[in-house]
Amino acid sequence: MNRRTFISSCTGLLLFKISGLSATKEHTVSFAQISDTQFGMANVDAQGKLSRGIRKTIYPLKKIPENHYIKEFQIKKAEKEIENCNVCIDAINKLKPDFLFVTGDMVQHRGNEQELNMFRNAISRVVKSIKVYYVPGNHDLSGRSQKSINSYIKEYGYDRFCFLENGIAFIGINTEIINSKKQSLCDSHFEWVANSLNKVKSAKQIFVFGHHPIFTHDMNEKDSYSNFNKTERSRYIDLFNKFKVSAYHCGHTHKFDIVESQHCCKQVIVGAVGIPLGIGATSGYYAKNNWIEISKANPDCAKL
């Protein structure tokens, strides 16, 4: 079996191609990933001022006059968010992957019909041959209860998924449940993930999708808004290692990163399609290509 995997990524759009060469024919599976379209995050107030919370997050290290932000991001309501998303979707349509995975925070304000309509209109532009799958982000669930999950499912159809394509397994998880600290929900979800992994354990490769990173830098880092809490982090790392998960794909931080650790599978954190956060971060409007190859000798460990 000769397998080569390539990733073409920008901070808001990631393309992944997987090939399996058998004695008779080659099977190829490709997918794109986007995250944090988050329509509504860039809204400005009646005076045209950018949200103070966003302003502090984008430039935490220095003070810049309000009008500089407005000039730099050219934000007028959600026009920039729509533009960024359309650019990404145009690229996806041109590349024609088999699947598009959207890893959460589709809108800023859960249940807001105006923002949901912007997302629905944007995603409807994806060509019909590309199958789209979603996982929820923290802005998509109104609380961490079964009631809120049911509301999300009413909009998107499901809050998790598991399927095989040409011997490649794809699993989507609900990281809002993982961080809920509601033990019954956490245990039920963990059991579902474990059972799903067991069902696809014979797959050539396994890819898992969620919204939050398992950890952002170090598996022993403190609990935060941006990672799994330590208890859940530990048992998911053990579970992913047990089933030799090839990579975990997520978003949430609004900044592209690849996190590698000897203790855990590779994490690919895709930046925001909408508003980037942090010094140096860019949105999906700005393409930055990185090629990653999974070698024949070590097919479960991609290297830059």
CSV table of C-alpha atoms in Angstrom, one decimal:
chain,number,residue,atom,x,y,z
A,1,MET,CA,0.0,0.0,0.0
A,2,ASN,CA,1.5,3.3,-1.1
A,3,ARG,CA,-0.2,6.3,0.5
A,4,ARG,CA,0.6,10.0,-0.1
A,5,THR,CA,-1.3,12.8,1.6
A,6,PHE,CA,-1.0,16.4,0.8
A,7,ILE,CA,-2.5,19.5,2.5
A,8,SER,CA,-2.8,22.8,0.8
A,9,SER,CA,-3.8,25.3,3.5
A,10,CYS,CA,-4.4,28.9,4.1
A,11,THR,CA,-5.5,30.4,7.4
A,12,GLY,CA,-9.2,30.1,6.5
A,13,LEU,CA,-9.3,27.2,4.0
A,14,LEU,CA,-7.6,23.9,4.0
A,15,LEU,CA,-7.5,21.3,1.2
A,16,PHE,CA,-6.5,17.7,1.9
A,17,LYS,CA,-6.0,15.0,-0.6
A,18,ILE,CA,-5.5,11.3,0.3
A,19,SER,CA,-4.6,8.6,-2.2
A,20,GLY,CA,-4.5,4.8,-1.6
A,21,LEU,CA,-2.8,2.8,-4.4
A,22,SER,CA,-3.9,-0.9,-4.5
A,23,ALA,CA,-3.0,-3.6,-6.9
A,24,THR,CA,-5.8,-2.7,-9.3
A,25,LYS,CA,-6.5,1.0,-9.0
A,26,GLU,CA,-5.9,4.2,-7.1
A,27,HIS,CA,-8.5,5.6,-4.8
A,28,THR,CA,-8.4,9.3,-4.0
A,29,VAL,CA,-10.4,11.2,-1.4
A,30,SER,CA,-10.1,15.0,-1.0
A,31,PHE,CA,-11.6,17.4,1.5
A,32,ALA,CA,-11.5,21.1,2.3
A,33,GLN,CA,-11.9,22.6,5.8
A,34,ILE,CA,-13.1,26.1,6.8
A,35,SER,CA,-13.8,27.4,10.2
A,36,ASP,CA,-15.2,30.4,12.1
A,37,THR,CA,-17.1,32.2,9.3
A,38,GLN,CA,-18.8,33.8,12.3
A,39,PHE,CA,-21.1,36.1,10.5
A,40,GLY,CA,-21.9,39.1,12.7
A,41,MET,CA,-18.6,39.3,14.5
A,42,ALA,CA,-17.5,42.3,12.4
A,43,ASN,CA,-20.6,44.4,13.0
A,44,VAL,CA,-20.0,48.0,13.8
A,45,ASP,CA,-22.2,50.3,15.9
A,46,ALA,CA,-24.3,53.2,14.7
A,47,GLN,CA,-21.2,55.5,14.7
A,48,GLY,CA,-19.2,53.0,12.6
A,49,LYS,CA,-16.9,51.9,15.5
A,50,LEU,CA,-15.5,48.4,15.7
A,51,SER,CA,-16.4,46.4,18.8
A,52,ARG,CA,-14.1,47.2,21.7
A,53,GLY,CA,-13.8,43.5,22.5
A,54,ILE,CA,-12.7,42.7,18.9
A,55,ARG,CA,-10.3,45.7,18.9
A,56,LYS,CA,-8.5,44.5,22.0
A,57,THR,CA,-8.2,40.9,20.8
A,58,ILE,CA,-6.9,41.8,17.3
A,59,TYR,CA,-4.2,44.1,18.6
A,60,PRO,CA,-3.6,43.2,22.3
A,61,LEU,CA,0.0,44.6,22.3
A,62,LYS,CA,-0.5,48.2,21.2
A,63,LYS,CA,-3.1,50.9,21.0
A,64,ILE,CA,-4.4,52.1,17.6
A,65,PRO,CA,-7.0,54.8,17.1
A,66,GLU,CA,-10.5,53.6,16.4
A,67,ASN,CA,-10.6,55.0,12.9
A,68,HIS,CA,-7.5,53.1,12.0
A,69,TYR,CA,-9.3,49.8,12.6
A,70,ILE,CA,-12.2,50.8,10.4
A,71,LYS,CA,-9.8,51.9,7.6
A,72,GLU,CA,-7.7,48.8,7.9
A,73,PHE,CA,-10.5,46.2,7.9
A,74,GLN,CA,-12.9,48.3,5.7
A,75,ILE,CA,-15.7,46.9,7.8
A,76,LYS,CA,-19.2,48.0,7.0
A,77,LYS,CA,-21.6,45.7,8.7
A,78,ALA,CA,-20.8,42.2,7.4
A,79,GLU,CA,-19.5,43.0,4.0
A,80,LYS,CA,-15.9,41.9,4.7
A,81,GLU,CA,-17.1,38.6,6.3
A,82,ILE,CA,-19.2,37.9,3.2
A,83,GLU,CA,-16.3,38.8,0.9
A,84,ASN,CA,-13.9,36.5,2.8
A,85,CYS,CA,-16.3,33.6,2.7
A,86,ASN,CA,-17.1,34.0,-0.9
A,87,VAL,CA,-13.4,34.0,-1.8
A,88,CYS,CA,-13.0,30.8,0.1
A,89,ILE,CA,-16.0,29.2,-1.4
A,90,ASP,CA,-14.9,30.2,-4.9
A,91,ALA,CA,-11.6,28.5,-4.2
A,92,ILE,CA,-13.3,25.4,-2.9
A,93,ASN,CA,-15.6,25.2,-6.0
A,94,LYS,CA,-12.6,25.5,-8.2
A,95,LEU,CA,-10.7,22.7,-6.4
A,96,LYS,CA,-13.8,20.5,-6.3
A,97,PRO,CA,-12.9,18.3,-3.2
A,98,ASP,CA,-15.2,15.4,-2.3
A,99,PHE,CA,-16.1,17.0,1.1
A,100,LEU,CA,-16.2,20.4,2.8
A,101,PHE,CA,-15.9,20.3,6.6
A,102,VAL,CA,-17.1,23.4,8.5
A,103,THR,CA,-15.6,23.3,12.0
A,104,GLY,CA,-18.0,25.6,13.9
A,105,ASP,CA,-18.9,29.1,14.8
A,106,MET,CA,-20.9,29.6,11.7
A,107,VAL,CA,-22.4,32.8,13.2
A,108,GLN,CA,-21.5,35.2,16.1
A,109,HIS,CA,-25.0,35.3,17.7
A,110,ARG,CA,-26.6,31.9,17.9
A,111,GLY,CA,-30.2,31.9,16.7
A,112,ASN,CA,-29.8,35.3,14.9
A,113,GLU,CA,-31.8,34.9,11.7
A,114,GLN,CA,-30.0,37.6,9.9
A,115,GLU,CA,-26.6,36.0,10.6
A,116,LEU,CA,-27.9,32.5,9.9
A,117,ASN,CA,-29.3,33.7,6.6
A,118,MET,CA,-25.9,35.1,5.6
A,119,PHE,CA,-24.3,31.8,6.4
A,120,ARG,CA,-27.0,29.8,4.6
A,121,ASN,CA,-26.6,32.0,1.5
A,122,ALA,CA,-22.8,31.6,1.6
A,123,ILE,CA,-22.8,27.9,2.0
A,124,SER,CA,-25.5,27.4,-0.7
A,125,ARG,CA,-22.9,28.6,-3.2
A,126,VAL,CA,-20.9,25.4,-2.7
A,127,VAL,CA,-21.3,23.3,-5.8
A,128,LYS,CA,-23.7,20.3,-5.3
A,129,SER,CA,-21.1,17.7,-6.0
A,130,ILE,CA,-19.3,18.6,-2.8
A,131,LYS,CA,-20.8,17.1,0.4
A,132,VAL,CA,-20.8,19.6,3.3
A,133,TYR,CA,-20.5,18.4,7.0
A,134,TYR,CA,-20.7,20.6,10.1
A,135,VAL,CA,-19.6,20.5,13.7
A,136,PRO,CA,-20.8,23.0,16.3
A,137,GLY,CA,-18.8,25.8,17.8
A,138,ASN,CA,-19.3,27.7,21.1
A,139,HIS,CA,-21.2,30.4,19.2
A,140,ASP,CA,-23.6,27.9,17.6
A,141,LEU,CA,-25.0,26.3,20.8
A,142,SER,CA,-27.1,28.3,23.3
A,143,GLY,CA,-25.7,26.8,26.4
A,144,ARG,CA,-24.5,23.2,26.9
A,145,SER,CA,-27.7,21.3,27.4
A,146,GLN,CA,-29.7,18.7,25.5
A,147,LYS,CA,-32.2,21.3,24.7
A,148,SER,CA,-29.6,23.5,23.0
A,149,ILE,CA,-28.2,20.5,21.2
A,150,ASN,CA,-31.6,19.7,19.9
A,151,SER,CA,-32.0,23.3,18.7
A,152,TYR,CA,-28.7,23.1,16.8
A,153,ILE,CA,-29.7,19.8,15.3
A,154,LYS,CA,-32.9,21.3,14.0
A,155,GLU,CA,-30.8,23.9,12.1
A,156,TYR,CA,-28.0,21.6,10.8
A,157,GLY,CA,-29.4,18.1,11.0
A,158,TYR,CA,-26.9,16.5,13.5
A,159,ASP,CA,-24.2,17.6,15.9
A,160,ARG,CA,-21.7,14.7,15.1
A,161,PHE,CA,-21.0,12.3,12.3
A,162,CYS,CA,-19.0,9.3,11.3
A,163,PHE,CA,-18.5,7.8,7.9
A,164,LEU,CA,-16.1,5.9,5.6
A,165,GLU,CA,-15.1,6.9,2.1
A,166,ASN,CA,-12.7,4.7,0.1
A,167,GLY,CA,-11.4,3.2,3.3
A,168,ILE,CA,-10.8,6.7,4.9
A,169,ALA,CA,-12.7,7.4,8.1
A,170,PHE,CA,-14.1,10.9,9.0
A,171,ILE,CA,-15.5,11.6,12.4
A,172,GLY,CA,-17.1,14.9,13.6
A,173,ILE,CA,-17.4,15.6,17.4
A,174,ASN,CA,-19.2,18.1,19.6
A,175,THR,CA,-16.5,19.9,21.6
A,176,GLU,CA,-19.1,22.1,23.4
A,177,ILE,CA,-20.3,18.9,25.1
A,178,ILE,CA,-16.7,18.0,25.9
A,179,ASN,CA,-16.2,21.3,27.7
A,180,SER,CA,-19.6,21.4,29.3
A,181,LYS,CA,-18.5,19.8,32.6
A,182,LYS,CA,-21.9,18.1,32.6
A,183,GLN,CA,-20.6,14.6,33.4
A,184,SER,CA,-23.6,12.6,31.9
A,185,LEU,CA,-23.3,14.5,28.6
A,186,CYS,CA,-19.5,14.2,28.6
A,187,ASP,CA,-19.6,10.5,29.3
A,188,SER,CA,-22.3,9.8,26.7
A,189,HIS,CA,-20.4,11.8,24.0
A,190,PHE,CA,-17.1,10.1,24.9
A,191,GLU,CA,-18.8,6.7,24.6
A,192,TRP,CA,-20.2,7.7,21.1
A,193,VAL,CA,-16.8,8.8,19.9
A,194,ALA,CA,-15.1,5.6,21.3
A,195,ASN,CA,-17.8,3.4,19.6
A,196,SER,CA,-17.4,5.3,16.3
A,197,LEU,CA,-13.6,4.9,16.3
A,198,ASN,CA,-14.0,1.2,17.1
A,199,LYS,CA,-16.4,0.8,14.1
A,200,VAL,CA,-13.8,2.3,11.7
A,201,LYS,CA,-10.7,0.9,13.3
A,202,SER,CA,-9.8,-1.0,10.1
A,203,ALA,CA,-9.7,2.3,8.1
A,204,LYS,CA,-6.5,3.2,6.3
A,205,GLN,CA,-6.6,6.6,8.0
A,206,ILE,CA,-8.8,8.3,10.5
A,207,PHE,CA,-9.5,12.1,10.6
A,208,VAL,CA,-11.4,13.7,13.4
A,209,PHE,CA,-13.1,17.2,13.3
A,210,GLY,CA,-14.1,19.4,16.1
A,211,HIS,CA,-14.2,23.1,17.0
A,212,HIS,CA,-11.9,23.5,20.0
A,213,PRO,CA,-8.2,22.4,19.9
A,214,ILE,CA,-7.4,19.6,22.3
A,215,PHE,CA,-4.6,21.9,23.5
A,216,THR,CA,-3.0,24.9,21.9
A,217,HIS,CA,0.7,24.5,22.8
A,218,ASP,CA,1.3,21.8,25.4
A,219,MET,CA,-0.9,18.9,26.7
A,220,ASN,CA,-0.2,20.0,30.2
A,221,GLU,CA,-1.3,23.6,29.7
A,222,LYS,CA,-3.9,25.1,32.0
A,223,ASP,CA,-7.6,24.9,31.2
A,224,SER,CA,-8.8,27.8,29.1
A,225,TYR,CA,-11.4,29.1,26.7
A,226,SER,CA,-9.3,27.6,23.9
A,227,ASN,CA,-8.8,24.0,24.8
A,228,PHE,CA,-10.3,20.8,26.3
A,229,ASN,CA,-10.4,20.8,30.1
A,230,LYS,CA,-7.6,18.6,31.5
A,231,THR,CA,-9.8,15.6,32.4
A,232,GLU,CA,-11.4,15.4,29.0
A,233,ARG,CA,-8.1,16.3,27.2
A,234,SER,CA,-6.4,13.3,28.8
A,235,ARG,CA,-9.0,10.7,27.9
A,236,TYR,CA,-9.4,12.0,24.3
A,237,ILE,CA,-5.7,11.9,23.8
A,238,ASP,CA,-5.6,8.4,25.0
A,239,LEU,CA,-8.5,7.4,22.9
A,240,PHE,CA,-7.1,9.0,19.7
A,241,ASN,CA,-3.7,7.4,20.3
A,242,LYS,CA,-5.4,4.0,20.9
A,243,PHE,CA,-7.1,4.1,17.5
A,244,LYS,CA,-4.1,5.8,15.7
A,245,VAL,CA,-6.0,8.9,14.6
A,246,SER,CA,-4.1,10.5,11.7
A,247,ALA,CA,-5.0,14.1,12.5
A,248,TYR,CA,-7.4,16.2,14.5
A,249,HIS,CA,-8.8,19.3,12.6
A,250,CYS,CA,-10.3,22.2,14.4
A,251,GLY,CA,-10.6,26.0,14.5
A,252,HIS,CA,-11.7,28.4,17.3
A,253,THR,CA,-8.5,30.4,17.8
A,254,HIS,CA,-9.0,32.4,14.5
A,255,LYS,CA,-5.3,31.8,13.8
A,256,PHE,CA,-3.7,29.0,11.7
A,257,ASP,CA,-1.4,26.7,13.5
A,258,ILE,CA,-0.1,23.1,13.3
A,259,VAL,CA,0.4,21.6,16.8
A,260,GLU,CA,2.7,18.6,17.0
A,261,SER,CA,3.4,16.6,20.1
A,262,GLN,CA,4.9,13.2,20.8
A,263,HIS,CA,1.9,12.6,23.1
A,264,CYS,CA,-0.9,13.2,20.6
A,265,CYS,CA,-1.9,13.1,17.0
A,266,LYS,CA,-1.2,16.1,14.8
A,267,GLN,CA,-3.6,19.0,15.3
A,268,VAL,CA,-4.4,21.3,12.4
A,269,ILE,CA,-6.0,24.5,13.7
A,270,VAL,CA,-7.5,26.4,10.8
A,271,GLY,CA,-7.8,30.2,11.1
A,272,ALA,CA,-11.0,32.1,10.7
A,273,VAL,CA,-12.7,32.7,7.4
A,274,GLY,CA,-14.2,35.8,8.9
A,275,ILE,CA,-12.3,37.9,11.4
A,276,PRO,CA,-8.6,37.0,12.2
A,277,LEU,CA,-7.5,37.4,15.8
A,278,GLY,CA,-4.0,38.0,17.2
A,279,ILE,CA,-0.9,39.7,15.8
A,280,GLY,CA,0.0,38.5,12.3
A,281,ALA,CA,-3.2,36.5,11.8
A,282,THR,CA,-5.0,36.7,8.4
A,283,SER,CA,-8.3,35.5,7.3
A,284,GLY,CA,-9.2,33.1,4.5
A,285,TYR,CA,-9.2,36.1,2.1
A,286,TYR,CA,-5.4,35.9,2.1
A,287,ALA,CA,-4.1,32.6,0.7
A,288,LYS,CA,-0.9,31.1,2.3
A,289,ASN,CA,0.0,27.6,1.0
A,290,ASN,CA,1.8,25.0,3.1
A,291,TRP,CA,2.3,21.5,1.7
A,292,ILE,CA,2.4,18.6,4.0
A,293,GLU,CA,3.2,15.0,3.0
A,294,ILE,CA,2.4,11.8,4.9
A,295,SER,CA,5.3,9.5,3.9
A,296,LYS,CA,5.0,5.9,2.9
A,297,ALA,CA,7.4,4.9,5.8
A,298,ASN,CA,5.4,6.8,8.4
A,299,PRO,CA,1.8,7.3,7.0
A,300,ASP,CA,0.2,8.5,10.3
A,301,CYS,CA,2.7,11.3,10.9
A,302,ALA,CA,2.6,14.2,8.5
A,303,LYS,CA,5.7,16.3,8.3
A,304,LEU,CA,6.2,19.8,6.9
